[in-house]
Coordinates of C-alpha atoms in Angstrom, one line a residue:
M1 CA 4.2 -9.5 -70.2
Q2 CA 3.6 -6.3 -68.4
V3 CA 6.0 -7.8 -65.6
D4 CA 9.0 -8.0 -67.9
S5 CA 8.5 -4.9 -68.8
I6 CA 8.8 -2.8 -65.6
S7 CA 11.0 -5.1 -63.7
A8 CA 13.3 -4.1 -67.2
L9 CA 13.4 0.0 -66.4
P10 CA 15.3 0.1 -63.5
I11 CA 17.3 -2.6 -65.2
L12 CA 18.2 0.2 -67.9
G13 CA 17.7 3.2 -65.3
L14 CA 20.9 1.9 -64.2
F15 CA 22.1 1.1 -67.1
F16 CA 21.9 4.6 -68.4
F17 CA 23.0 6.1 -65.1
N18 CA 26.2 4.0 -65.4
I19 CA 26.8 5.0 -68.6
I20 CA 26.4 9.2 -67.8
P21 CA 29.2 9.3 -65.6
L22 CA 31.6 7.5 -67.6
V23 CA 30.3 10.0 -70.3
I24 CA 31.1 12.7 -68.5
A25 CA 33.9 11.8 -67.1
A26 CA 35.3 11.2 -70.3
I27 CA 34.2 14.2 -71.7
A28 CA 35.8 16.2 -68.7
V29 CA 39.2 14.0 -68.7
V30 CA 39.8 14.7 -72.2
Y31 CA 38.9 18.5 -71.7
L32 CA 41.0 18.9 -68.4
F33 CA 44.1 16.7 -71.4
K34 CA 43.3 19.5 -73.5
L35 CA 43.5 22.4 -71.1
M36 CA 46.6 20.8 -69.4
K37 CA 48.7 21.0 -72.9
E38 CA 47.4 24.6 -73.3
R39 CA 49.1 25.4 -70.0
N40 CA 52.7 23.2 -71.0
H41 CA 52.0 25.7 -74.7
L42 CA 51.6 29.3 -72.6
L43 CA 54.1 28.1 -69.7
K44 CA 57.4 27.6 -72.5
E45 CA 55.6 31.3 -74.5
I46 CA 56.5 32.8 -70.7
A47 CA 59.6 31.3 -70.4
R48 CA 60.9 32.4 -74.3
R49 CA 59.7 35.6 -73.5
L50 CA 61.6 35.8 -70.1
E51 CA 64.5 34.3 -72.0
K52 CA 64.3 37.2 -74.1
L53 CA 64.0 40.1 -71.5
D54 CA 66.8 38.8 -69.7
K55 CA 69.7 38.3 -73.1
D56 CA 68.2 42.4 -73.3

């Protein structure tokens, strides 16, 4: 019984070490996606203000 639990530990360890980077990567992708949307919005805002300056 003890041998089974000890041999299961590395498998669990590998599972967690594979899951953690995936979770971090998912969070990073979502964060980057939000940043890109925000950046797009800022660029549009800047373009709009430059157009206003050109008209004046």
